[in-house]
């Protein structure tokens, strides 16, 4: 289906709410629930034994009415929701937990690879004029835009296959996170009408992320830009729209023009590993005085910019000094692994060499291995909270405390030596 928009954004404009007031409403108006049962706590699980398709269809009718109340044309709302279907696979994926815990070497090597580096360099040439304009307007260097694009969808090679409106409606009608996905669904329907999008072409991730840059509908609505000047913002079919929107998004997230994401560094002998982590931020000048150098041995130099140390694979792997733009990358995806991959892919696209430190061979731990480790730490009086199998800050600090007590290098990393010292048998997996 294709719809004629009531109004469209002019070239260089975002979709809403500030620059196209003739049609769009603020997201604050979307703070409602589709059904009474969805007013439960968003973390509660469904208790109904009803047929899920029947329950979904009842919910969908309520969502359709909510869309009309939010300003969607009734005829369009009826047509759109008639073609929205329940997707049980979305619920399965939402509930699933990975069996294995991803290690940094495995994560990094699969993402920062020769194919992405070479493809990024090729596309830098193909989009040279546009990328230069985006640097001037938004201050985001071309290599970062290309790195995000490469990591999100392999430069548009894989944008997802799930019908976005189906996914969002399925999650909106599920009590666990109904409020959030109701807003995203209604925003997506607004996008469809305002931008004359085709419903069958609105495909993406199982959670509703869309287009070359995998924007959720709210990000699409607030940050997407008409980069090619055709009067429509289409993040699926227009690479110019996608790259311009990514530049605008990063700028709005607080990117500091003229500064790097961070860099690989080398630690001095006898380094105090308790200085790792975001809470131990210091200026670059202070890190320089502590003997930290660039990976090639050069001095860091003098700067009052705050930075912190990230050691994603333990003391045998690389160490990175993360600058403020690193945290901006994490506002796109709240993962240090992801932020390092974006930064290093950008570096490689721009011509930098490989990491100086090698990536240590590490097993893929099972979640049960990490849970067992957490239980052992708690039993030893080192409080790491619940045993959830997630390597969060509390668990890393608990490992660090155990390492200190055991006269081990206190890098906070769950090495095989740590597991063995805790009496946990781990079967290495590739």
Coordinates of C-alpha atoms in Angstrom, one line a residue:
X1 CA 0.0 0.0 0.0
X2 CA 1.2 3.5 -0.7
X3 CA -0.3 6.6 0.8
X4 CA -0.3 10.2 -0.3
X5 CA 1.1 12.4 2.5
X6 CA -0.8 15.4 3.9
X7 CA 2.5 17.2 4.2
X8 CA 6.2 16.4 3.8
X9 CA 9.4 17.9 5.2
X10 CA 11.4 20.2 3.0
X11 CA 15.0 19.3 2.1
X12 CA 17.2 19.2 5.1
X13 CA 14.3 19.0 7.5
X14 CA 13.5 16.4 10.1
X15 CA 10.2 14.7 10.2
X16 CA 8.7 16.0 13.4
X17 CA 7.8 17.6 15.7
X18 CA 9.6 20.9 15.5
X19 CA 10.0 21.4 11.7
X20 CA 6.8 19.9 10.3
X21 CA 4.1 21.1 12.6
X22 CA 1.3 20.9 9.9
X23 CA 0.8 17.2 10.6
X24 CA 2.8 15.6 13.3
X25 CA 2.1 15.5 17.1
X26 CA 4.6 15.2 19.9
X27 CA 5.4 11.8 21.2
X28 CA 4.1 12.8 24.6
X29 CA 0.6 12.4 23.2
X30 CA 1.3 8.7 22.7
X31 CA 1.6 7.8 26.3
X32 CA -1.2 5.4 26.6
X33 CA -1.8 1.6 26.7
X34 CA -3.8 -0.4 24.1
X35 CA -5.7 -2.6 26.5
X36 CA -6.5 -2.8 30.2
X37 CA -4.3 -5.9 30.7
X38 CA -1.4 -3.9 29.3
X39 CA -1.6 -1.5 32.3
X40 CA 0.3 -4.1 34.3
X41 CA 3.9 -3.5 35.2
X42 CA 5.9 -3.7 31.9
X43 CA 8.1 -6.5 33.3
X44 CA 5.2 -8.8 34.2
X45 CA 4.5 -11.8 32.1
X46 CA 1.1 -12.6 30.5
X47 CA -1.1 -14.7 32.7
X48 CA -4.0 -15.2 30.3
X49 CA -4.6 -18.7 28.8
X50 CA -6.5 -17.2 25.8
X51 CA -5.5 -18.0 22.3
X52 CA -2.7 -15.5 21.5
X53 CA -4.0 -14.7 18.0
X54 CA -7.5 -14.0 19.4
X55 CA -6.0 -11.9 22.2
X56 CA -3.9 -10.0 19.6
X57 CA -6.8 -9.3 17.4
X58 CA -8.8 -7.8 20.3
X59 CA -5.7 -5.7 21.2
X60 CA -5.2 -4.6 17.6
X61 CA -8.7 -3.1 17.4
X62 CA -7.9 -1.1 20.5
X63 CA -4.6 0.0 18.9
X64 CA -6.4 1.1 15.8
X65 CA -8.7 3.3 17.8
X66 CA -5.8 4.7 19.6
X67 CA -4.1 5.5 16.3
X68 CA -7.2 7.4 15.2
X69 CA -7.3 9.3 18.5
X70 CA -3.6 10.2 17.9
X71 CA -4.4 11.8 14.6
X72 CA -4.2 9.0 12.0
X73 CA -6.8 9.3 9.3
X74 CA -9.5 6.7 10.1
X75 CA -9.5 5.2 6.6
X76 CA -5.7 4.8 6.6
X77 CA -5.8 3.4 10.2
X78 CA -8.4 0.8 9.1
X79 CA -6.4 -0.1 6.0
X80 CA -3.1 -0.3 7.9
X81 CA -4.3 -2.4 10.8
X82 CA -6.2 -4.7 8.6
X83 CA -2.8 -5.8 7.2
X84 CA -1.1 -6.2 10.6
X85 CA -0.7 -9.7 11.8
X86 CA 0.5 -11.5 15.0
X87 CA 4.1 -12.7 14.8
X88 CA 4.8 -15.5 17.4
X89 CA 8.5 -15.5 16.4
X90 CA 8.8 -12.0 17.8
X91 CA 7.7 -13.1 21.2
X92 CA 10.1 -16.1 21.1
X93 CA 13.0 -13.8 20.3
X94 CA 12.0 -11.3 22.9
X95 CA 11.9 -14.0 25.6
X96 CA 15.1 -15.8 24.5
X97 CA 18.4 -15.6 26.2
X98 CA 21.6 -16.6 24.5
X99 CA 23.2 -19.8 25.8
X100 CA 26.7 -18.4 25.4
X101 CA 28.3 -15.2 26.6
X102 CA 30.0 -13.3 23.8
X103 CA 33.7 -12.6 24.3
X104 CA 35.3 -9.5 22.9
X105 CA 37.7 -11.4 20.5
X106 CA 34.9 -13.2 18.9
X107 CA 32.7 -10.2 18.7
X108 CA 35.4 -7.9 17.4
X109 CA 36.9 -10.2 14.8
X110 CA 33.4 -10.8 13.2
X111 CA 32.7 -7.1 12.9
X112 CA 35.9 -5.3 12.1
X113 CA 37.0 -7.5 9.2
X114 CA 38.6 -6.9 5.8
X115 CA 35.4 -7.0 3.9
X116 CA 33.8 -4.2 5.9
X117 CA 37.1 -2.2 5.9
X118 CA 37.4 -2.4 2.1
X119 CA 33.7 -1.9 1.4
X120 CA 33.8 1.2 3.7
X121 CA 36.7 2.7 1.8
X122 CA 34.9 2.0 -1.5
X123 CA 31.7 3.7 -0.3
X124 CA 33.8 6.6 1.0
X125 CA 34.7 7.4 -2.6
X126 CA 31.3 6.8 -4.0
X127 CA 29.7 9.2 -1.5
X128 CA 32.6 11.6 -1.2
X129 CA 30.6 14.8 -2.0
X130 CA 27.7 14.0 0.4
X131 CA 30.1 12.9 3.2
X132 CA 32.1 16.1 2.9
X133 CA 28.9 18.1 3.1
X134 CA 27.9 16.2 6.2
X135 CA 31.2 16.8 7.9
X136 CA 30.7 20.6 7.3
X137 CA 27.1 20.6 8.5
X138 CA 27.2 18.2 11.4
X139 CA 30.9 17.7 12.3
X140 CA 30.8 13.9 12.0
X141 CA 33.8 12.5 10.1
X142 CA 32.8 10.3 7.1
X143 CA 34.5 7.2 8.5
X144 CA 32.2 7.1 11.5
X145 CA 29.1 7.3 9.5
X146 CA 30.4 4.5 7.3
X147 CA 31.3 2.5 10.4
X148 CA 27.8 2.7 11.8
X149 CA 26.3 1.9 8.4
X150 CA 28.6 -1.1 8.1
X151 CA 27.9 -2.5 11.5
X152 CA 24.1 -1.9 11.5
X153 CA 23.3 -3.4 8.1
X154 CA 26.5 -4.4 6.2
X155 CA 26.1 -1.1 4.3
X156 CA 22.5 -1.8 3.5
X157 CA 23.1 -5.5 2.6
X158 CA 20.8 -6.7 5.3
X159 CA 18.1 -4.5 6.7
X160 CA 16.0 -7.2 8.3
X161 CA 13.1 -9.2 7.0
X162 CA 10.4 -8.9 9.7
X163 CA 7.3 -6.7 8.9
X164 CA 8.0 -3.7 11.2
X165 CA 4.3 -2.9 12.0
X166 CA 3.6 -6.6 12.7
X167 CA 6.6 -6.8 15.1
X168 CA 5.7 -3.5 16.9
X169 CA 2.0 -4.5 17.2
X170 CA 2.9 -7.9 18.5
X171 CA 5.1 -6.4 21.2
X172 CA 2.6 -3.6 21.9
X173 CA 0.0 -6.2 22.7
X174 CA 2.4 -8.1 25.0
X175 CA 2.3 -6.9 28.6
X176 CA 6.1 -7.0 29.1
X177 CA 7.0 -3.7 27.4
X178 CA 3.6 -2.6 26.1
X179 CA 4.0 1.1 26.8
X180 CA 7.2 1.5 24.9
X181 CA 6.1 -0.5 21.8
X182 CA 2.7 1.1 21.7
X183 CA 4.4 4.5 21.3
X184 CA 6.8 3.1 18.7
X185 CA 4.0 1.4 16.7
X186 CA 1.9 4.6 16.5
X187 CA 4.9 6.6 15.6
X188 CA 5.6 4.1 12.8
X189 CA 2.1 4.4 11.5
X190 CA 2.5 8.2 11.5
X191 CA 5.7 7.8 9.5
X192 CA 3.9 5.6 7.0
X193 CA 1.2 8.2 6.4
X194 CA 3.4 11.3 6.5
X195 CA 6.1 10.0 4.3
X196 CA 4.0 8.0 1.9
X197 CA 5.8 4.8 2.8
X198 CA 4.7 1.4 1.6
X199 CA 3.6 -0.9 4.4
X200 CA 4.9 -4.1 2.7
X201 CA 8.3 -2.5 2.3
X202 CA 8.6 -1.5 5.9
X203 CA 10.7 -4.4 7.1
X204 CA 13.4 -4.5 9.7
X205 CA 14.5 -6.2 12.9
X206 CA 12.2 -8.3 15.1
X207 CA 12.1 -5.3 17.5
X208 CA 11.1 -2.8 14.9
X209 CA 14.5 -1.2 13.9
X210 CA 14.3 0.1 10.3
X211 CA 16.4 1.0 7.3
X212 CA 20.0 1.3 6.5
X213 CA 20.8 2.7 9.9
X214 CA 18.3 0.6 11.9
X215 CA 16.4 3.5 13.5
X216 CA 13.5 2.8 15.8
X217 CA 10.4 4.7 14.8
X218 CA 11.0 7.4 17.5
X219 CA 14.5 8.0 16.3
X220 CA 13.3 8.0 12.7
X221 CA 10.6 10.6 13.6
X222 CA 12.9 12.9 15.6
X223 CA 16.2 12.7 13.7
X224 CA 15.6 11.5 10.2
X225 CA 16.5 14.0 7.4
X226 CA 15.5 14.3 3.8
X227 CA 19.1 14.1 2.5
X228 CA 18.4 13.7 -1.2
X229 CA 15.8 16.5 -1.5
X230 CA 13.0 14.4 -3.0
X231 CA 10.5 15.6 -0.3
X232 CA 10.3 12.2 1.3
X233 CA 12.4 10.6 4.2
X234 CA 13.0 7.0 3.3
X235 CA 15.7 5.2 5.3
X236 CA 15.2 2.0 3.3
X237 CA 15.7 3.2 -0.2
X238 CA 17.7 6.4 0.1
X239 CA 21.4 6.1 1.1
X240 CA 21.6 9.9 1.2
X241 CA 18.6 10.1 3.6
X242 CA 20.2 7.3 5.8
X243 CA 23.7 8.9 6.0
X244 CA 22.3 12.4 6.6
X245 CA 20.0 11.1 9.3
X246 CA 22.9 9.3 11.0
X247 CA 24.9 12.5 11.0
X248 CA 22.1 14.4 12.5
X249 CA 21.4 11.8 15.1
X250 CA 25.0 11.7 16.3
X251 CA 25.2 15.4 16.4
X252 CA 22.0 15.6 18.5
X253 CA 23.4 12.9 20.8
X254 CA 26.3 15.2 21.6
X255 CA 29.2 14.3 19.2
X256 CA 32.2 16.6 19.8
X257 CA 33.5 17.6 16.3
X258 CA 37.3 17.4 15.9
X259 CA 37.8 14.7 18.4
X260 CA 38.4 10.9 18.1
X261 CA 36.4 8.2 19.7
X262 CA 39.4 7.0 21.7
X263 CA 42.6 5.0 20.9
X264 CA 44.5 1.9 21.7
X265 CA 47.0 2.5 24.5
X266 CA 49.8 0.6 26.3
X267 CA 49.9 0.4 30.1
X268 CA 53.1 0.8 32.1
X269 CA 54.6 -2.1 34.2
X270 CA 53.0 -2.3 37.6
X271 CA 49.9 -0.5 36.5
X272 CA 47.1 -0.2 39.1
X273 CA 44.2 -2.1 37.5
X274 CA 41.7 -0.5 39.9
X275 CA 41.9 2.6 37.7
X276 CA 40.0 0.8 35.0
X277 CA 36.4 1.9 34.1
X278 CA 34.2 4.9 33.6
X279 CA 34.1 5.9 37.3
X280 CA 37.9 6.4 37.2
X281 CA 37.9 9.1 34.6
X282 CA 41.0 11.3 34.4
X283 CA 42.3 13.9 32.0
X284 CA 44.5 12.8 29.2
X285 CA 47.3 14.8 30.8
X286 CA 46.9 12.8 34.0
X287 CA 46.9 9.5 32.2
X288 CA 50.1 10.6 30.4
X289 CA 51.7 11.3 33.8
X290 CA 50.8 7.8 34.9
X291 CA 52.9 6.4 32.1
X292 CA 50.2 5.4 29.7
X293 CA 51.3 5.8 26.1
X294 CA 49.8 5.4 22.7
X295 CA 50.0 1.8 21.4
X296 CA 53.0 2.7 19.3
X297 CA 54.9 4.0 22.3
X298 CA 54.3 7.7 21.7
X299 CA 53.2 10.0 24.5
X300 CA 49.6 10.8 24.9
X301 CA 50.3 14.5 25.2
X302 CA 48.6 17.2 27.2
X303 CA 44.8 17.6 27.2
X304 CA 42.2 18.4 29.8
X305 CA 39.7 16.2 28.1
X306 CA 38.4 13.4 30.4
X307 CA 38.9 9.8 29.3
X308 CA 38.7 6.4 30.9
X309 CA 40.3 3.0 30.3
X310 CA 38.5 0.0 28.8
X311 CA 40.0 -3.5 28.9
X312 CA 37.5 -5.7 27.1
X313 CA 39.6 -8.9 27.0
X314 CA 41.6 -8.8 30.2
X315 CA 45.2 -7.8 30.6
X316 CA 46.4 -10.1 27.9
X317 CA 44.3 -8.2 25.3
X318 CA 44.2 -4.6 24.0
X319 CA 43.5 -1.6 26.2
X320 CA 41.6 1.5 25.0
X321 CA 41.5 5.0 26.3
X322 CA 37.9 6.1 25.7
X323 CA 37.1 9.8 25.0
X324 CA 33.7 11.6 25.3
X325 CA 32.7 10.6 21.8
X326 CA 33.0 6.9 22.9
X327 CA 30.0 7.6 25.2
X328 CA 28.1 9.2 22.3
X329 CA 28.5 6.0 20.3
X330 CA 27.2 4.1 23.3
X331 CA 24.1 6.3 23.3
X332 CA 23.4 4.7 19.8
X333 CA 24.0 1.2 21.2
X334 CA 24.8 0.9 24.9
X335 CA 27.6 -1.6 24.6
X336 CA 31.3 -1.0 25.0
X337 CA 32.0 -3.9 22.6
X338 CA 29.9 -2.1 20.0
X339 CA 31.5 1.3 20.6
X340 CA 35.0 -0.1 20.2
X341 CA 34.0 -1.9 17.0
X342 CA 32.6 1.3 15.6
X343 CA 35.7 3.3 16.6
X344 CA 38.1 0.8 15.2
X345 CA 36.2 0.2 12.0
X346 CA 36.2 3.9 11.5
X347 CA 39.9 4.1 12.1
X348 CA 40.6 1.3 9.6
X349 CA 38.4 2.8 6.9
X350 CA 40.4 6.0 7.4
X351 CA 43.6 4.2 6.8
X352 CA 44.9 3.1 10.3
X353 CA 46.5 -0.2 10.8
X354 CA 45.5 -3.2 12.9
X355 CA 45.5 -3.4 16.6
X356 CA 49.0 -3.5 18.2
X357 CA 48.0 -5.9 21.0
X358 CA 46.8 -9.3 19.9
X359 CA 43.4 -10.7 20.7
X360 CA 43.8 -13.5 23.2
X361 CA 42.1 -16.9 22.5
X362 CA 39.1 -17.1 24.9
X363 CA 36.4 -19.7 25.3
X364 CA 32.8 -18.8 24.7
X365 CA 31.5 -19.2 28.2
X366 CA 28.0 -20.5 28.8
X367 CA 25.6 -18.3 30.8
X368 CA 25.5 -21.1 33.3
X369 CA 29.3 -20.7 33.7
X370 CA 29.0 -17.0 34.5
X371 CA 26.1 -17.7 36.9
X372 CA 28.2 -20.3 38.7
X373 CA 31.0 -17.8 39.0
X374 CA 28.6 -15.2 40.4
X375 CA 27.3 -17.7 42.9
X376 CA 30.8 -18.6 44.1
X377 CA 31.7 -14.9 44.5
X378 CA 28.6 -14.2 46.5
X379 CA 29.4 -17.3 48.7
X380 CA 32.9 -15.9 49.4
X381 CA 31.3 -12.6 50.7
X382 CA 31.9 -10.7 47.5
X383 CA 28.5 -9.2 46.7
X384 CA 27.9 -9.2 42.9
X385 CA 24.1 -9.2 43.2
X386 CA 21.9 -11.8 41.6
X387 CA 23.4 -14.7 39.5
X388 CA 22.0 -13.7 36.2
X389 CA 24.9 -14.7 33.9
X390 CA 25.5 -11.1 32.8
X391 CA 29.0 -9.6 33.0
X392 CA 27.9 -6.2 34.4
X393 CA 29.9 -3.6 36.4
X394 CA 29.1 -5.3 39.7
X395 CA 30.4 -8.7 38.5
X396 CA 33.5 -7.2 37.1
X397 CA 34.3 -5.4 40.3
X398 CA 33.6 -8.7 42.2
X399 CA 36.1 -10.5 40.0
X400 CA 38.6 -7.7 40.6
X401 CA 38.2 -8.1 44.4
X402 CA 38.6 -11.9 44.1
X403 CA 41.7 -11.4 42.0
X404 CA 43.2 -9.0 44.6
X405 CA 42.6 -11.5 47.3
X406 CA 44.2 -14.3 45.2
X407 CA 47.3 -12.3 44.2
X408 CA 46.2 -12.3 40.6
X409 CA 46.3 -9.4 38.2
X410 CA 43.1 -7.5 39.1
X411 CA 41.8 -6.7 35.7
X412 CA 38.2 -7.8 36.4
X413 CA 38.1 -10.3 33.6
X414 CA 36.7 -13.8 34.0
X415 CA 39.7 -15.7 32.7
X416 CA 40.0 -19.4 32.8
X417 CA 42.5 -19.0 35.6
X418 CA 39.8 -17.1 37.6
X419 CA 37.2 -19.8 36.9
X420 CA 39.6 -22.6 37.9
X421 CA 40.5 -20.7 41.2
X422 CA 36.8 -20.5 41.9
X423 CA 36.4 -24.3 41.3
X424 CA 34.3 -23.9 38.2
X425 CA 34.9 -26.4 35.5
X426 CA 34.6 -24.9 32.0
X427 CA 34.6 -26.8 28.8
X428 CA 36.2 -24.5 26.2
X429 CA 34.0 -23.9 23.1
X430 CA 34.9 -22.2 19.9

